C-alpha positions as YAML, in Angstrom:
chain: A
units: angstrom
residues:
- id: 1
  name: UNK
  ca: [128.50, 102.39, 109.05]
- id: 2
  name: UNK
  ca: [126.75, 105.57, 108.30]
- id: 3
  name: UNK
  ca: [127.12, 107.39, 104.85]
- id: 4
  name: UNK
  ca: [130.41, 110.16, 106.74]
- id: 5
  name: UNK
  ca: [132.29, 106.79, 108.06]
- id: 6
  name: UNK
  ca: [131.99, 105.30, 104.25]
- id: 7
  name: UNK
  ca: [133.30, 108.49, 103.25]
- id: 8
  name: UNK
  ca: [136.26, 109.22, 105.29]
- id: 9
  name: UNK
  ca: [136.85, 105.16, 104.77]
- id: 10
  name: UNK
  ca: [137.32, 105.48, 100.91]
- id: 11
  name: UNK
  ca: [139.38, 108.97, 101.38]
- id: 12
  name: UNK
  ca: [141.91, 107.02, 103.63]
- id: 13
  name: UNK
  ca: [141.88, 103.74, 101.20]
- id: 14
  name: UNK
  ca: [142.54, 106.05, 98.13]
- id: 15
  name: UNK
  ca: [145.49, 108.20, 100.03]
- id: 16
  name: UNK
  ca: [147.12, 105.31, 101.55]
- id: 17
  name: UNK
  ca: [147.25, 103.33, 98.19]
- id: 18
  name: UNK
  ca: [147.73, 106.57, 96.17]
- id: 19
  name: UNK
  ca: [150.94, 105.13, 94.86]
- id: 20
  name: UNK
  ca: [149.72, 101.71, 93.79]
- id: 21
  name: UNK
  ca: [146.90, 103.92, 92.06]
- id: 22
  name: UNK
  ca: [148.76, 105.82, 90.33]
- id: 23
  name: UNK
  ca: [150.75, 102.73, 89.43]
- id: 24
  name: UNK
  ca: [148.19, 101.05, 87.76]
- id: 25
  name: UNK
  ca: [147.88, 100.68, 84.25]
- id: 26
  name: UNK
  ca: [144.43, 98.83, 83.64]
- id: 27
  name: UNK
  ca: [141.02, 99.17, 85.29]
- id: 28
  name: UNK
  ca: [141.75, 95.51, 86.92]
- id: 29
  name: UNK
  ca: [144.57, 96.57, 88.34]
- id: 30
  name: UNK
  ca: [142.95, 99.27, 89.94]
- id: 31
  name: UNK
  ca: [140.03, 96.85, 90.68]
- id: 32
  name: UNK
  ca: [142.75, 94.48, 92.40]
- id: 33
  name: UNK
  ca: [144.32, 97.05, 94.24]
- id: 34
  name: UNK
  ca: [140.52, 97.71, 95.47]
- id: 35
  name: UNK
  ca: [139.65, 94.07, 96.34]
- id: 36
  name: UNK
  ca: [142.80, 93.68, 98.43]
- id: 37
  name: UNK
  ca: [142.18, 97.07, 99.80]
- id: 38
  name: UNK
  ca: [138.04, 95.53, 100.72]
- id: 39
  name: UNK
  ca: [136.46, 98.27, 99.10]
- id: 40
  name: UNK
  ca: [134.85, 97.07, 96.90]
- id: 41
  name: UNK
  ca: [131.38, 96.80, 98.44]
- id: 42
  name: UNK
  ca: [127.72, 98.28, 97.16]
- id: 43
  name: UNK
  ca: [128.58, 101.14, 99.39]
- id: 44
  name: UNK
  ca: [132.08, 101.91, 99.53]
- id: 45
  name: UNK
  ca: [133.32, 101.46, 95.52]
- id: 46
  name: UNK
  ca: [131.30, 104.76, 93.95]
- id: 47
  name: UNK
  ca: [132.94, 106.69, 97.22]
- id: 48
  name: UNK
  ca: [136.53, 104.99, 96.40]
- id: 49
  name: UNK
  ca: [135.59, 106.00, 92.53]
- id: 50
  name: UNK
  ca: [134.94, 108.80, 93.34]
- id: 51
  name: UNK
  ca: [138.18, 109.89, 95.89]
- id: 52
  name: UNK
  ca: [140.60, 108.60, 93.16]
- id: 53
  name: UNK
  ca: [138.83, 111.74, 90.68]
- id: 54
  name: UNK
  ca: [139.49, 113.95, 93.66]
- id: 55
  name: UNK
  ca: [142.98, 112.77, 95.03]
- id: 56
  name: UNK
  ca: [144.50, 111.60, 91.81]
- id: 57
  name: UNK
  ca: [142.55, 112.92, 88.93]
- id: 58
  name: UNK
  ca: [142.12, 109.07, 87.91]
- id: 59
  name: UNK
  ca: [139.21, 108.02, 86.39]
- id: 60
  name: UNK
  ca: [137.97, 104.73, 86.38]
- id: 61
  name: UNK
  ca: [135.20, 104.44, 84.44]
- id: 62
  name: UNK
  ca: [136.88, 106.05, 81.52]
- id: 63
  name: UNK
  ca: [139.66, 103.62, 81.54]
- id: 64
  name: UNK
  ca: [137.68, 100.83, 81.84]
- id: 65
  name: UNK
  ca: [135.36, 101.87, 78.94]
- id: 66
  name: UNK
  ca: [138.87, 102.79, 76.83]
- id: 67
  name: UNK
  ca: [140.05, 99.31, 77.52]
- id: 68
  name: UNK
  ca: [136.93, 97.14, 77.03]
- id: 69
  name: UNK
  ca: [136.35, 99.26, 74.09]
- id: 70
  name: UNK
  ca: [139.76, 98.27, 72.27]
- id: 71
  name: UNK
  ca: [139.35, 94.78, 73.84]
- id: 72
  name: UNK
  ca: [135.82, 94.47, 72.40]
- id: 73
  name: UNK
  ca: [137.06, 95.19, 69.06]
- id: 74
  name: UNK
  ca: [139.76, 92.96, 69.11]
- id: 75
  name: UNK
  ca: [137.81, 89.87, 70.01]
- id: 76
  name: UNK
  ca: [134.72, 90.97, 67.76]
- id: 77
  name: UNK
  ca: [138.12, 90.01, 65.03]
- id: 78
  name: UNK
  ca: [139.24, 87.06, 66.92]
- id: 79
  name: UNK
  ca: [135.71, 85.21, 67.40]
- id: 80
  name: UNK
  ca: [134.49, 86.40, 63.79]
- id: 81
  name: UNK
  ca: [134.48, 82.78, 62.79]
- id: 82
  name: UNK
  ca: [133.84, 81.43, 66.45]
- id: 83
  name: UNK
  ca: [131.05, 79.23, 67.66]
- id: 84
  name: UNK
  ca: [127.89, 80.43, 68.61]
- id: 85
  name: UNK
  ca: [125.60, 79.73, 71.89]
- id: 86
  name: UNK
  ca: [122.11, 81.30, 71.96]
- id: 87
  name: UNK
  ca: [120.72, 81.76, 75.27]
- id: 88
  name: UNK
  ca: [117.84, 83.63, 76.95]
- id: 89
  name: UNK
  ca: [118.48, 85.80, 79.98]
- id: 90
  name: UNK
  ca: [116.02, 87.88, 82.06]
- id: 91
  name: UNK
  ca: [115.56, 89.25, 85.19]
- id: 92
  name: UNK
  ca: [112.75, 90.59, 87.45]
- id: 93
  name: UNK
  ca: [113.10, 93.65, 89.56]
- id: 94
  name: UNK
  ca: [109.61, 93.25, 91.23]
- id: 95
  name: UNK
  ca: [110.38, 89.62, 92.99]
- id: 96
  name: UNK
  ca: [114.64, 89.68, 92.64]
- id: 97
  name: UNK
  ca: [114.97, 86.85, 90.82]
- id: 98
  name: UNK
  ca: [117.34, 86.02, 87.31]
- id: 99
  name: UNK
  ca: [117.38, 83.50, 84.73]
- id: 100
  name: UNK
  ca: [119.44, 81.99, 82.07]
- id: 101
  name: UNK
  ca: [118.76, 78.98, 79.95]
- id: 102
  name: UNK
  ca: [119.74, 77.72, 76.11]
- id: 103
  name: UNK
  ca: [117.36, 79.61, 73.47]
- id: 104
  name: UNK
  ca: [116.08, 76.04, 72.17]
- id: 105
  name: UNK
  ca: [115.85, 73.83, 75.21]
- id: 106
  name: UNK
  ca: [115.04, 75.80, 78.56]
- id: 107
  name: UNK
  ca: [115.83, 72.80, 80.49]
- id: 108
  name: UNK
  ca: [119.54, 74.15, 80.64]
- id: 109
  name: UNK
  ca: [118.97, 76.67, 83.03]
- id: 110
  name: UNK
  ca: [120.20, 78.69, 85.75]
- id: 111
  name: UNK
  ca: [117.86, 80.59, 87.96]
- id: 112
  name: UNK
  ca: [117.11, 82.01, 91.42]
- id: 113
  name: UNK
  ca: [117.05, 84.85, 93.74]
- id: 114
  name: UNK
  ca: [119.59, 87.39, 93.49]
- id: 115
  name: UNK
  ca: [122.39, 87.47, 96.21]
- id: 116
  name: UNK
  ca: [122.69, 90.15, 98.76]
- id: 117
  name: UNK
  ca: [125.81, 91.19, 97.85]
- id: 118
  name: UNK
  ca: [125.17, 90.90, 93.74]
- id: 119
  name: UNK
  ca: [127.09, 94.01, 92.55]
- id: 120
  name: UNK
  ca: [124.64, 94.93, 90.20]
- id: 121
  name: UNK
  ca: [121.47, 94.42, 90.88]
- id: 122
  name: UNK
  ca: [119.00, 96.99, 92.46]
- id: 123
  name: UNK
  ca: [116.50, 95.73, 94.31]
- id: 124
  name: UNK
  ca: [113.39, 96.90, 93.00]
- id: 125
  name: UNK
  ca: [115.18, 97.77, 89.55]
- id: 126
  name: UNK
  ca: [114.08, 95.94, 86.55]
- id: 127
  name: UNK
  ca: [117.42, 96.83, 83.79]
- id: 128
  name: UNK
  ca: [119.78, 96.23, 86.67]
- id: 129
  name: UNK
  ca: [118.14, 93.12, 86.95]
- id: 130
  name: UNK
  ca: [118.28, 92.34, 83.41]
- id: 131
  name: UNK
  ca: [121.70, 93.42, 83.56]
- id: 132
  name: UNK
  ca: [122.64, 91.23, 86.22]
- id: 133
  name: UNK
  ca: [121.24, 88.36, 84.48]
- id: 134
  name: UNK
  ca: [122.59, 88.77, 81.19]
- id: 135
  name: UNK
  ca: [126.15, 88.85, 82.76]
- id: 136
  name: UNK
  ca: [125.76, 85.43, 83.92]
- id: 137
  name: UNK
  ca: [124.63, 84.71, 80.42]
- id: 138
  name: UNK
  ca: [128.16, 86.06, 79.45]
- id: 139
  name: UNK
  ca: [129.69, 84.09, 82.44]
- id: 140
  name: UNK
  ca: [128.08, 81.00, 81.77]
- id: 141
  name: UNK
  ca: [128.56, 81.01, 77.72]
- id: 142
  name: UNK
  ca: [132.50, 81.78, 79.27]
- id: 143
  name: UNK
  ca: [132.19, 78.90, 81.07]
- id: 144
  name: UNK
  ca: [131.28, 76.60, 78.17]
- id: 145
  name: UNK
  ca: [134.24, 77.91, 75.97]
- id: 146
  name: UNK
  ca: [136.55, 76.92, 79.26]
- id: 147
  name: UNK
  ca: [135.36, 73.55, 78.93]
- id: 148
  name: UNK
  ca: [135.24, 73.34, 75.22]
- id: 149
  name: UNK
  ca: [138.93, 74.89, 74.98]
- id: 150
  name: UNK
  ca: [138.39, 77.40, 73.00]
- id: 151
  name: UNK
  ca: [140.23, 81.29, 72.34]
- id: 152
  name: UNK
  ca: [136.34, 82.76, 71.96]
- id: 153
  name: UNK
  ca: [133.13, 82.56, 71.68]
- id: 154
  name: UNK
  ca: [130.50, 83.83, 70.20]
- id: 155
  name: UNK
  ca: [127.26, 84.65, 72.25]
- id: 156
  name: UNK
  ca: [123.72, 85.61, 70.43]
- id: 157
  name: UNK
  ca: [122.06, 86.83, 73.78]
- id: 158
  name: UNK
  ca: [117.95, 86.63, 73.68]
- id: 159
  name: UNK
  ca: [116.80, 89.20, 75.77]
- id: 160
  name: UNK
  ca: [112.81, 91.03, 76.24]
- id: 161
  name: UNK
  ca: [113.99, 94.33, 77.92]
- id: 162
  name: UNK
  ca: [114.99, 97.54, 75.53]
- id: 163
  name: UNK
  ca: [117.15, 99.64, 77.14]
- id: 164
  name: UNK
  ca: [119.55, 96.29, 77.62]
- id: 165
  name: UNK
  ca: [122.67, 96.74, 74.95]
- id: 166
  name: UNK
  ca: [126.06, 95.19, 74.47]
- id: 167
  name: UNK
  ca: [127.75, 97.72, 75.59]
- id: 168
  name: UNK
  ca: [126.51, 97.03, 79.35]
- id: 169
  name: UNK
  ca: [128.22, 93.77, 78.94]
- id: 170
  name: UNK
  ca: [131.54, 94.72, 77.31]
- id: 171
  name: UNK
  ca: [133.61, 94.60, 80.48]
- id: 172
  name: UNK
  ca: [132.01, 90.79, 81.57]
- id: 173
  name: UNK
  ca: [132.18, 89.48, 77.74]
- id: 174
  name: UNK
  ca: [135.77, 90.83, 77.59]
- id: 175
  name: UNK
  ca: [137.19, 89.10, 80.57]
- id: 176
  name: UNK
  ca: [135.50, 85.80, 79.47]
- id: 177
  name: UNK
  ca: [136.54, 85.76, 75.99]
- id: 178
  name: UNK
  ca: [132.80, 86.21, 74.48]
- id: 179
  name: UNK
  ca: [131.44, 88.77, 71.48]
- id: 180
  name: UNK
  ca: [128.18, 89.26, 72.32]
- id: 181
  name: UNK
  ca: [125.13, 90.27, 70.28]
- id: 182
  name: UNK
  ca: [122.02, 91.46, 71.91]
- id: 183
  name: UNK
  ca: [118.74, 90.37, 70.68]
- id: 184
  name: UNK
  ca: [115.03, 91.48, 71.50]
- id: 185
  name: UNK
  ca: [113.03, 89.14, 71.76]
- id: 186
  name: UNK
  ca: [108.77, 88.63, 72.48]
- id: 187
  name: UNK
  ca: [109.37, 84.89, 72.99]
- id: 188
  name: UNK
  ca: [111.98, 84.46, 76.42]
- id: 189
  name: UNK
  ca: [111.32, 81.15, 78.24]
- id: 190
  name: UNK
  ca: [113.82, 83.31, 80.78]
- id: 191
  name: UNK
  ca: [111.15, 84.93, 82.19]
- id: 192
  name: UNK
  ca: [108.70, 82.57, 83.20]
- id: 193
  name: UNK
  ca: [111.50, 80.86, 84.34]
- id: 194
  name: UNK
  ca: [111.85, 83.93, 87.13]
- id: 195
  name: UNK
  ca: [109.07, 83.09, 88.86]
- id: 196
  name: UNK
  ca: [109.69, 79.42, 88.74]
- id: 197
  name: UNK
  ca: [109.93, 77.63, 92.21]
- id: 198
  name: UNK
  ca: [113.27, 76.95, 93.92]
- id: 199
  name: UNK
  ca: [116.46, 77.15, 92.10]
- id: 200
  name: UNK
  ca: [119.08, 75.82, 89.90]
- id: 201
  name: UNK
  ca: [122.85, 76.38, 89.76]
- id: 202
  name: UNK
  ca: [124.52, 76.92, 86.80]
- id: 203
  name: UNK
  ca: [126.62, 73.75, 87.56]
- id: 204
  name: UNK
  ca: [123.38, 71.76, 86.81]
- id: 205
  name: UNK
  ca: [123.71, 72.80, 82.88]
- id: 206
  name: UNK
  ca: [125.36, 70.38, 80.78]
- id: 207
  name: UNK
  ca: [127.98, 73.03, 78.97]
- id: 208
  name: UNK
  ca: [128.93, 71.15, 76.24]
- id: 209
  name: UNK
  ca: [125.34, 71.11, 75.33]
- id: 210
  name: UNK
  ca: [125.37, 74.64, 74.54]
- id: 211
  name: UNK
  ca: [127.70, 74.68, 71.63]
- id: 212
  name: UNK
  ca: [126.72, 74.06, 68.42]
- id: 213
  name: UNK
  ca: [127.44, 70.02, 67.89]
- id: 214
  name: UNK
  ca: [130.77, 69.82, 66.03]
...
């Protein structure tokens, strides 16, 4: 579709589900309403963002960031005396490749090319790339406190790229139930592990491996 047909497609969605919109009381339910809706997409969500400011005067960044905010600060309580995994994550804008692994045995790992449809990855862009790649940190250290049974986590996140911060991840570390704490750091086995052949799936780590032994 060109760039008017996205346009008038996300000024429809928004005025034909103008009263589930305004309906809404969370960011996910707005994001729900979106999925169901299948406008979600690279192209079509900053238009549909962007109609609900004009239609409805809702804005969903700024109730997302108001919710993960008080969310953030109510797990930063609740995992206070939680466990705590330590991984590595990096990403590489100039090949499109990710990589998590545990901070003291890179053998855990998860790495690859980035999907087509990864929602926030640039190609090309190195922080979206770290981004991307620290949010399946936060999905993966999630995953581990799934399988562990546990309320939280806490997440000590090794990364080499500067302009990376917590706050990118509050959303993802909210919804999984992980406080996260971003580290720089000049040693990352993540990044070598970018330009490593093939691939591995994060169903290859060993998740009870990345908690602390008991």
């Amino acid at each position: 579709m060109t760039q008017s047909d996205d346009w008038n497609t996300a000024e429809t969605a928004v005025a034909e589900g103008a009263q589930a919109l305004r309906a809404a009381r969370t960011h996910r339910e707005i994001r729900a309403w979106a999925d169901t809706a299948g406008v979600t997409t690279k192209a079509l969500w900053p238009k549909v963002k962007t109609e609900m400011r004009k239609q409805l005067d809702i804005d969903y960044d700024q109730i997302r960031d108001q919710t993960t905010a008080a969310e953030a600060a109510e797990l930063a309580t609740a995992a206070s005396a939680a466990p705590v995994i330590e991984l590595c994550s990096a990403g590489d804008g100039e090949v499109g490749t990710y990589a998590v692994c545990a901070a003291d045995n890179d053998h855990e790992s998860w790495y690859g090319e980035f999907h087509a449809k990864d929602m926030i990855y640039r190609v090309g862009d190195d922080l979206s790339a770290e981004r991307s790649a620290a949010d399946k940190a936060i999905f993966l250290a999630g995953k581990a406190r799934e399988k562990a049974g546990l309320d939280s986590v806490r997440l000590i996140l090794h990364t080499s790229h500067h302009d990376l911060t917590a706050q990118d991840l509050a959303a993802t570390a909210s919804r999984h139930r992980v406080a996260v704490t971003v580290e720089l750091s000049d040693q990352n086995p993540a990044i070598a592990l970018c330009r490593a052949p093939g691939y591995r799936t994060w169903r290859e780590i060993k998740l009870d491996a990345l908690l602390p032994a008991s």
